[in-house]
Short mmCIF file of C-alpha atoms in Angstrom, two decimals:
data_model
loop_
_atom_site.label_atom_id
_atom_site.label_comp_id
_atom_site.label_asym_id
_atom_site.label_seq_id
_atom_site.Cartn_x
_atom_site.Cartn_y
_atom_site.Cartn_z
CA UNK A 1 -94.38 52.74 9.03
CA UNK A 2 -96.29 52.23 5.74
CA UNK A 3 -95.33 50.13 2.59
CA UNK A 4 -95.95 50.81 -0.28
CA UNK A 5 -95.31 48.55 -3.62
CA UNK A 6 -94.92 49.97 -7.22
CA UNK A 7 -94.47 48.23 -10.34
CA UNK A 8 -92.86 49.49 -13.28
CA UNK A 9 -92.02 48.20 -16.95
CA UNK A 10 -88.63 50.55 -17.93
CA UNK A 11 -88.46 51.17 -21.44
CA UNK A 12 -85.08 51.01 -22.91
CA UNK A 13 -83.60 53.04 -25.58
CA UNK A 14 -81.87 50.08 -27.37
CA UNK A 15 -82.20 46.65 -27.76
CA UNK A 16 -79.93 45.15 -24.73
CA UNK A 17 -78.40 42.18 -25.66
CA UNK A 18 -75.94 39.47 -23.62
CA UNK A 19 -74.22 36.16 -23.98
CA UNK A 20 -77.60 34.82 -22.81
CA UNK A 21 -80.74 37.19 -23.40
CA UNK A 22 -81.81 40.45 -25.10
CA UNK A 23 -84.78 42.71 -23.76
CA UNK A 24 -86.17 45.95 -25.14
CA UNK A 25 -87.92 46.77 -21.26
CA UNK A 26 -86.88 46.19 -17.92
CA UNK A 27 -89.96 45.19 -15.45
CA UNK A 28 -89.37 47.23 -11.69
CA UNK A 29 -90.28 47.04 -8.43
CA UNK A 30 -90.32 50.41 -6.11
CA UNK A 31 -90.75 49.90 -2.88
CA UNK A 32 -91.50 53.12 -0.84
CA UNK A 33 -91.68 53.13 3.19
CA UNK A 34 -93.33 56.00 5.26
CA UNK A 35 -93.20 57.36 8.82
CA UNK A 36 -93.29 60.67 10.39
CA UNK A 37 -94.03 62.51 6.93
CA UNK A 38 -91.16 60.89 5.66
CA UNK A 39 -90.56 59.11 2.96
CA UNK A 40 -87.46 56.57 1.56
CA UNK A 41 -87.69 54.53 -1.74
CA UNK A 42 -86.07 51.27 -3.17
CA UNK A 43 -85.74 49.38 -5.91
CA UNK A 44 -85.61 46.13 -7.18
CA UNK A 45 -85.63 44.74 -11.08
CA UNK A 46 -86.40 41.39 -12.23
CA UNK A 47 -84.07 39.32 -13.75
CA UNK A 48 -84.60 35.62 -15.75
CA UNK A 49 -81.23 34.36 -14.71
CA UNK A 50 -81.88 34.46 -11.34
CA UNK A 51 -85.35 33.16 -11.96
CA UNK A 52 -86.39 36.40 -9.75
CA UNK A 53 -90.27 38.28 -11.22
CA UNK A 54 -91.75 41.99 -9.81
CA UNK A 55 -94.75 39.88 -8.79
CA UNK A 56 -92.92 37.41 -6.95
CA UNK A 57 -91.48 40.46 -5.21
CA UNK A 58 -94.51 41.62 -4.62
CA UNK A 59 -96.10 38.55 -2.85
CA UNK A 60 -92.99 37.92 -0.80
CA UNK A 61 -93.16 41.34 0.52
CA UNK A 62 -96.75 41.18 1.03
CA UNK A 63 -96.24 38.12 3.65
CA UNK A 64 -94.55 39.97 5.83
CA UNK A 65 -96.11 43.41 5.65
CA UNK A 66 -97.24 43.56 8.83
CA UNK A 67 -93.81 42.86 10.46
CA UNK A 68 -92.47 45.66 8.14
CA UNK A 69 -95.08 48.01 9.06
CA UNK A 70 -94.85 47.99 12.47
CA UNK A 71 -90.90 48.35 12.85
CA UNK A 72 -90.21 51.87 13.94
CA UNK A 73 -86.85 53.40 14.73
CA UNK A 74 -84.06 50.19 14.50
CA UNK A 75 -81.09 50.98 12.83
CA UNK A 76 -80.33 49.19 8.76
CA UNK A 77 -78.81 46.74 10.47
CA UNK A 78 -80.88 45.50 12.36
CA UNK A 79 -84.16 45.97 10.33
CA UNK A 80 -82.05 43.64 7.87
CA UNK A 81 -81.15 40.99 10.52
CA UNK A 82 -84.73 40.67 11.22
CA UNK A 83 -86.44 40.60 7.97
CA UNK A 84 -83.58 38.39 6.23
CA UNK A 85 -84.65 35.39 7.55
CA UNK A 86 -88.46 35.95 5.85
CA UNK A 87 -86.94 37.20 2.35
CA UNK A 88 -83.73 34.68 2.37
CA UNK A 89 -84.98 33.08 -0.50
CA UNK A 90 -86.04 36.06 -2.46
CA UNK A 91 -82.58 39.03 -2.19
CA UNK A 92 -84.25 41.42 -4.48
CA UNK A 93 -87.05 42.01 -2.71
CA UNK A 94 -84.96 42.08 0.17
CA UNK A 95 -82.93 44.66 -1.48
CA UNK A 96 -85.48 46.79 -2.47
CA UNK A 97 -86.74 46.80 1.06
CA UNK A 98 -83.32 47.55 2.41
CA UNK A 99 -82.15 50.67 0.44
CA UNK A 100 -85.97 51.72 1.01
CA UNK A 101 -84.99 50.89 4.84
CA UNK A 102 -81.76 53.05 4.75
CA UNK A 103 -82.75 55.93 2.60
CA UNK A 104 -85.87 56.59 5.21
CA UNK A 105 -83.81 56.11 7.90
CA UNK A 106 -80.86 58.52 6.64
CA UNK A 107 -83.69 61.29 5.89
CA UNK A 108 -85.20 60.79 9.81
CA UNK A 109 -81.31 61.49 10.68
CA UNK A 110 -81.17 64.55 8.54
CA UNK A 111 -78.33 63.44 6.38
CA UNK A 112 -77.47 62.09 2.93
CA UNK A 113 -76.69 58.27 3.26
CA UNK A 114 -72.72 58.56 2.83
CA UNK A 115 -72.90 61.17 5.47
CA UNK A 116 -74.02 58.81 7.70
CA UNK A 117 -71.78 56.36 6.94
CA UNK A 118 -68.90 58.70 7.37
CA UNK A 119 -68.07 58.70 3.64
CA UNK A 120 -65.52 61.79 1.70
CA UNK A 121 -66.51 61.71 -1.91
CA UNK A 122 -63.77 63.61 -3.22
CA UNK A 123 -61.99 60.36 -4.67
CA UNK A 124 -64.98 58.65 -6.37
CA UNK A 125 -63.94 56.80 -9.21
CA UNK A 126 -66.33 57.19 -12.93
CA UNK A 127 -68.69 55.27 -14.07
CA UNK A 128 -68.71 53.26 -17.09
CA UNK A 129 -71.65 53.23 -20.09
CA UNK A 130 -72.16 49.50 -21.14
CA UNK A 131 -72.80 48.91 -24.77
CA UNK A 132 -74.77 45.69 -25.41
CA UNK A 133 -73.76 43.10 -28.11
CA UNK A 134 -75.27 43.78 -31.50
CA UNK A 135 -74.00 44.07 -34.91
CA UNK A 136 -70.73 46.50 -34.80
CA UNK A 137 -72.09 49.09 -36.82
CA UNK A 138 -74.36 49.53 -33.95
CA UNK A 139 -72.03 49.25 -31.23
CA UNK A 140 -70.00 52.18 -32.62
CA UNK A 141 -73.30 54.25 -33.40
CA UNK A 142 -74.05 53.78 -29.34
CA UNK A 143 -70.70 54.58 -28.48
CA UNK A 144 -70.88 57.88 -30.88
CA UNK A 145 -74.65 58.83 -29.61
CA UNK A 146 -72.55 59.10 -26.20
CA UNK A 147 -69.24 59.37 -25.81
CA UNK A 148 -67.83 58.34 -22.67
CA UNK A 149 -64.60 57.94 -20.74
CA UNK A 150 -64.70 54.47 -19.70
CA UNK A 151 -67.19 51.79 -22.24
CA UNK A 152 -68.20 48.35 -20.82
CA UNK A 153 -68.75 46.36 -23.26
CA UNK A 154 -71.00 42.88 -23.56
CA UNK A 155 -69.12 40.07 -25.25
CA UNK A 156 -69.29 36.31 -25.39
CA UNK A 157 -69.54 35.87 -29.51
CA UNK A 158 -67.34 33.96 -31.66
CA UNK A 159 -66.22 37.88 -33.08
CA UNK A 160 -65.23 39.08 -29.47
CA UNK A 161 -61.67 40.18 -30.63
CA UNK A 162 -62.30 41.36 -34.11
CA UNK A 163 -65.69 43.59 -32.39
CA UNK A 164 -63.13 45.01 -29.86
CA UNK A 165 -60.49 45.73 -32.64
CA UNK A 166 -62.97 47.74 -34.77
CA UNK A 167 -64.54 49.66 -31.40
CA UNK A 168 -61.10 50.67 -30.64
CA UNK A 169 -60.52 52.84 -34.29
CA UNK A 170 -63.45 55.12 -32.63
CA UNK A 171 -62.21 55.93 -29.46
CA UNK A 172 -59.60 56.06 -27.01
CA UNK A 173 -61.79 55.85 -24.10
CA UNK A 174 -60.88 52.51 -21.90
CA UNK A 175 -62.58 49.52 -21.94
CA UNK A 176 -63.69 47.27 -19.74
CA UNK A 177 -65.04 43.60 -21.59
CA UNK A 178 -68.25 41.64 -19.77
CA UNK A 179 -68.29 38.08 -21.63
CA UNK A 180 -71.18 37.10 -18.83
CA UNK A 181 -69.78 33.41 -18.20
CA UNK A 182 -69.64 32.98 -22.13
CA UNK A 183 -65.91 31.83 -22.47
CA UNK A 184 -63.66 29.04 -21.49
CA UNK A 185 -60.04 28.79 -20.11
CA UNK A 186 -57.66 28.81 -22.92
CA UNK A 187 -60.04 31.06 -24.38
CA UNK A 188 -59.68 33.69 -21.43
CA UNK A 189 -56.16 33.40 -21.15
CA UNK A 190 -55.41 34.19 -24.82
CA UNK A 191 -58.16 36.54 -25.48
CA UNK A 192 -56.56 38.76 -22.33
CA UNK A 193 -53.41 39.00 -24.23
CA UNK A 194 -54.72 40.18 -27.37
CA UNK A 195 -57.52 42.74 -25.20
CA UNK A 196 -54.93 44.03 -23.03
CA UNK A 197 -53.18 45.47 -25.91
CA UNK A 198 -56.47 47.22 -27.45
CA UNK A 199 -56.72 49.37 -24.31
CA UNK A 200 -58.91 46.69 -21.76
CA UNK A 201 -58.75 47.60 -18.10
CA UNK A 202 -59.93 43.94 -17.14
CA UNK A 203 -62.46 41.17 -17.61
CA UNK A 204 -65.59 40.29 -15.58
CA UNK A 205 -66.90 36.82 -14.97
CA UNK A 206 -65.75 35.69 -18.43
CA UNK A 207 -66.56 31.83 -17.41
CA UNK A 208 -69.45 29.46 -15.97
CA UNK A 209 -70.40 30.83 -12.14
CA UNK A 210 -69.48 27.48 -10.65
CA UNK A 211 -66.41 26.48 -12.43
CA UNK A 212 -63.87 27.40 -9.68
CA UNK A 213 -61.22 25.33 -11.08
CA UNK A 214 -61.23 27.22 -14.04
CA UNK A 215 -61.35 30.49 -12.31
CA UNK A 216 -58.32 29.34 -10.31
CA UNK A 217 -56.24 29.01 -13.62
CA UNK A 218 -57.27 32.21 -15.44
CA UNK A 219 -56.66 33.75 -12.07
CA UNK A 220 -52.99 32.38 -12.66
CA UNK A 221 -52.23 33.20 -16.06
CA UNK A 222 -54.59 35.86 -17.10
CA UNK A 223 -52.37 38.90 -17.95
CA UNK A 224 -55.42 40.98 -17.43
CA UNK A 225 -57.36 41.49 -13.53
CA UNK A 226 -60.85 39.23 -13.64
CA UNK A 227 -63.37 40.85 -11.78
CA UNK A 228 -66.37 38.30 -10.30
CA UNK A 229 -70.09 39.31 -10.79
CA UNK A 230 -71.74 35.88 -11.33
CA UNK A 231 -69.48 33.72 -9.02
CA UNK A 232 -70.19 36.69 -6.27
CA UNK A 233 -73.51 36.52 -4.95
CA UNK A 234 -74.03 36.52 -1.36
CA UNK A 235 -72.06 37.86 1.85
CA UNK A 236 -70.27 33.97 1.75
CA UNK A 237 -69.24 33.59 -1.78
CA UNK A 238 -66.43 37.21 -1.23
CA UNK A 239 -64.09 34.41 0.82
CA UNK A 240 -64.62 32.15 -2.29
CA UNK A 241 -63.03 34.62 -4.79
CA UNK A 242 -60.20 35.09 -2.85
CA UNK A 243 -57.22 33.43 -4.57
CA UNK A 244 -59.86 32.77 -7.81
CA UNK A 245 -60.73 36.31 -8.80
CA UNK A 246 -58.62 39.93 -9.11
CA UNK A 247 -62.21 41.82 -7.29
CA UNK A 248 -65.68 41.02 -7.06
CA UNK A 249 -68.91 42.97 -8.34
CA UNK A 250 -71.44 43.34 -5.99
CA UNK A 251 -74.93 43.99 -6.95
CA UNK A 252 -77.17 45.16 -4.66
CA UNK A 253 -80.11 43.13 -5.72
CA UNK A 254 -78.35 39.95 -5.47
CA UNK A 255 -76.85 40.27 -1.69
CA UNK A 256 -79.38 41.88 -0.43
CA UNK A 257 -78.64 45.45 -0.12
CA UNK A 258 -77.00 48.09 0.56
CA UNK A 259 -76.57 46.87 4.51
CA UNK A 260 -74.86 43.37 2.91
CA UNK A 261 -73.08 45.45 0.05
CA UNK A 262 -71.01 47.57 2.26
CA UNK A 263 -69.96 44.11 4.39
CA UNK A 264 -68.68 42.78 1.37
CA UNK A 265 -67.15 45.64 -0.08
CA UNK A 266 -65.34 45.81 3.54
CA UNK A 267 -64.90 42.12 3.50
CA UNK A 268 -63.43 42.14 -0.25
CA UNK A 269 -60.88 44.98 1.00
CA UNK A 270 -59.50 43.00 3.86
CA UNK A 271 -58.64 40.33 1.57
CA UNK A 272 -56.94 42.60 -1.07
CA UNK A 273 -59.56 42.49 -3.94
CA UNK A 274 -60.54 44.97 -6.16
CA UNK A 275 -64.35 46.68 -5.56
CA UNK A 276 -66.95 47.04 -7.67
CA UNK A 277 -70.61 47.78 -7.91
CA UNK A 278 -72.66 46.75 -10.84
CA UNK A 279 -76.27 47.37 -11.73
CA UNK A 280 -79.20 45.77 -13.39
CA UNK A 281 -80.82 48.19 -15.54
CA UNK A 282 -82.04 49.98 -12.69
CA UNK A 283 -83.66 53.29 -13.10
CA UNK A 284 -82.56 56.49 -10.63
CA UNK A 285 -84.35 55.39 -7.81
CA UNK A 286 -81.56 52.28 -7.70
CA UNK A 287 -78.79 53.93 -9.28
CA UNK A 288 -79.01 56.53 -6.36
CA UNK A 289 -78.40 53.97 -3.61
CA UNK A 290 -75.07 52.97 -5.53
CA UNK A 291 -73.91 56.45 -5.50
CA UNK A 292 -73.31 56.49 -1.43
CA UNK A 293 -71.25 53.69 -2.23
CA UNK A 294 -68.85 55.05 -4.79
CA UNK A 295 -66.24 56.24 -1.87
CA UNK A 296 -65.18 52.45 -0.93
CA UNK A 297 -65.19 51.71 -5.00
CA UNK A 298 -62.14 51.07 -7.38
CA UNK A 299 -64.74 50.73 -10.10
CA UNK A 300 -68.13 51.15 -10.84
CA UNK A 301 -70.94 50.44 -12.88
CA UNK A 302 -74.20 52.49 -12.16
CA UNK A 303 -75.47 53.45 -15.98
CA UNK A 304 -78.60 51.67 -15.86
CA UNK A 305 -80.74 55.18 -15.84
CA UNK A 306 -78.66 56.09 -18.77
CA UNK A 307 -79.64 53.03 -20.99
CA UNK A 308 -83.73 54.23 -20.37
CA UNK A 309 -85.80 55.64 -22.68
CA UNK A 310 -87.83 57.42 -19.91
CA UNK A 311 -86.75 57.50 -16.22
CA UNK A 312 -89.09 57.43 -13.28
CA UNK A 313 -87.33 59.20 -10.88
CA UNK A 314 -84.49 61.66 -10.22
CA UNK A 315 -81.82 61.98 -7.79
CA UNK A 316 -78.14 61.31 -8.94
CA UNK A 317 -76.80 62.66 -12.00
CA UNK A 318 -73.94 61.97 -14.25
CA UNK A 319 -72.28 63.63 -16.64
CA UNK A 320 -69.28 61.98 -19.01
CA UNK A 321 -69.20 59.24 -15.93
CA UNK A 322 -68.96 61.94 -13.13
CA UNK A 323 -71.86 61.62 -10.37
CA UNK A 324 -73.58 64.01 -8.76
CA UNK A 325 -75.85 64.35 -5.57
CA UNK A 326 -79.06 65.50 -5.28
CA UNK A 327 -79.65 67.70 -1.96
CA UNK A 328 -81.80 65.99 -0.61
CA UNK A 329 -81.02 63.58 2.27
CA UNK A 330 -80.60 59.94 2.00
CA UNK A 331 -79.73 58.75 -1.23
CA UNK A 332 -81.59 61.65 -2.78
CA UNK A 333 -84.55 60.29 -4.87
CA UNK A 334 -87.80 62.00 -5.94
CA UNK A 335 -90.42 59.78 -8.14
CA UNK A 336 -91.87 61.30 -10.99
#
């Protein structure tokens, strides 16, 4: 098996602004793996917050390269089993290894990756388009340059409710409010109320990561479901939210995976939370592994491609938050 590392700096078409950072491009690493004249691809972007670069990425993967390269034939599984304990420290590059890992591995089978995992995708629930904070002429000009079914939008201002009452004259689409650990408690708990009568499906990871007290009384009085994307991490921290959160956002890049992603999602289900995968700006190449997913979802977020200027790759499609799947086996990517 051959690695091969790629390193990308995504352009975006906007400005993308949060409770804690805006960026205009998103730096990428593609990982690509090939055996027996075929090929499977990965990604992996970088990301401040978790103090996670492309070239750290890089290096980490480039330690164990030879162990990589000479792994032929094991299932996900237990590729992951035996690389995790090299990459531990560093899950994106992990994860970018992994869906690399499963998408070769699904194309040497001769099937698309939810094929494989015994996956219908006749229920698969839409994807939202996420429209970063900015001034709100500019949030409805996004929302008008593509109208959607279902927005998420960025909060965490001192104008959350008044920006959420003026984005509601301009659609009826549902919404779906990201404050990105930028509120308190009583701030939560009475900015639900207000949200939940403009139209908002539920709120994710409105508070500080680690403040599990707090989470434990929103979870009580908060007339509105709080999702967890922040406090939800790793395989562990599912068990955590239990009792403290409504569901829990996985992101690939943060577990590990796709191979840890489905254990939580199947984890989170057994104890009666909500699913949901989230993305980080990914282009196609990661937005594609999140597709196979959509089957065990309740929501999903997998616009990242959307919010480019230029993609890199294609596979999935979607249209008005509908997905689509390329032919091709394994999650279905092509680089450009």
């Amino acid at each position: 098996m051959k690695l091969i590392l790629r390193e990308y700096n995504l352009k975006l078409k906007h400005t993308f602004t949060i409770s804690r950072e805006s960026i205009d491009f998103q730096p990428s690493l593609i990982v690509e793996l090939q055996s027996d004249g075929f090929s499977g691809f990965g990604e992996a972007t970088s990301n401040p917050y978790y103090k996670t670069t492309v070239p750290m990425m890089m290096q980490d993967l480039e330690k164990i390269r030879s162990i990589i390269e000479n792994t032929e034939d094991e299932t996900p599984d237990a590729f992951w089993g035996k690389i995790h304990p090299y990459l531990k420290e560093d899950m994106f590059a992990l994860c970018a290894l992994d869906l690399a890992y499963n998408d070769l591995y699904a194309r040497k089978k001769g099937k698309k990756l939810y094929e494989l995992w015994n996956y219908t995708t006749e229920r698969n629930p839409l994807t939202d388009y996420t429209i970063g904070i900015a001034s709100i002429e500019k949030m409805v000009s996004k929302m008008q340059e593509l109208p959607w079914p279902i927005y998420k939008i960025k909060l965490g201002t001192k104008e959350d409710i008044a920006i959420v009452k003026e984005l509601r004259k301009h659609t009826d689409a549902i919404f779906r409010i990201d404050a990105n650990c930028g509120w308190g408690v009583e701030e939560t708990i009475n900015n639900a109320v207000e949200l939940k009568k403009l139209g908002v499906e539920f709120l994710e990871q409105p508070m500080k990561a680690d403040n599990w007290e707090a989470h434990k009384e929103v979870f009580k009085h908060s007339v509105l479901p709080i999702i967890a994307d922040e406090s939800c991490i790793i395989e562990e921290d599912v068990a955590k939210c239990h009792n403290h959160f409504h569901g829990v956002n996985v992101k690939l890049v943060k577990c590990g995976g796709l191979t840890p992603g489905k254990r939580m999602i199947e984890e989170a289900k057994k104890l009666g939370l909500k699913t949901m995968v989230g993305c980080m700006t990914e282009s196609t190449v990661g937005i594609s592994a999140i597709a196979h997913l959509l089957p065990q979802l309740d929501y999903v977020d997998m616009d990242g491609a959307l919010l480019l200027a230029q993609d890199i790759a294609t596979g999935v499609t979607i249209k008005n938050g509908a997905v689509s799947y390329s032919e091709l086996n394994g999650t279905g990517v092509t680089l450009l």
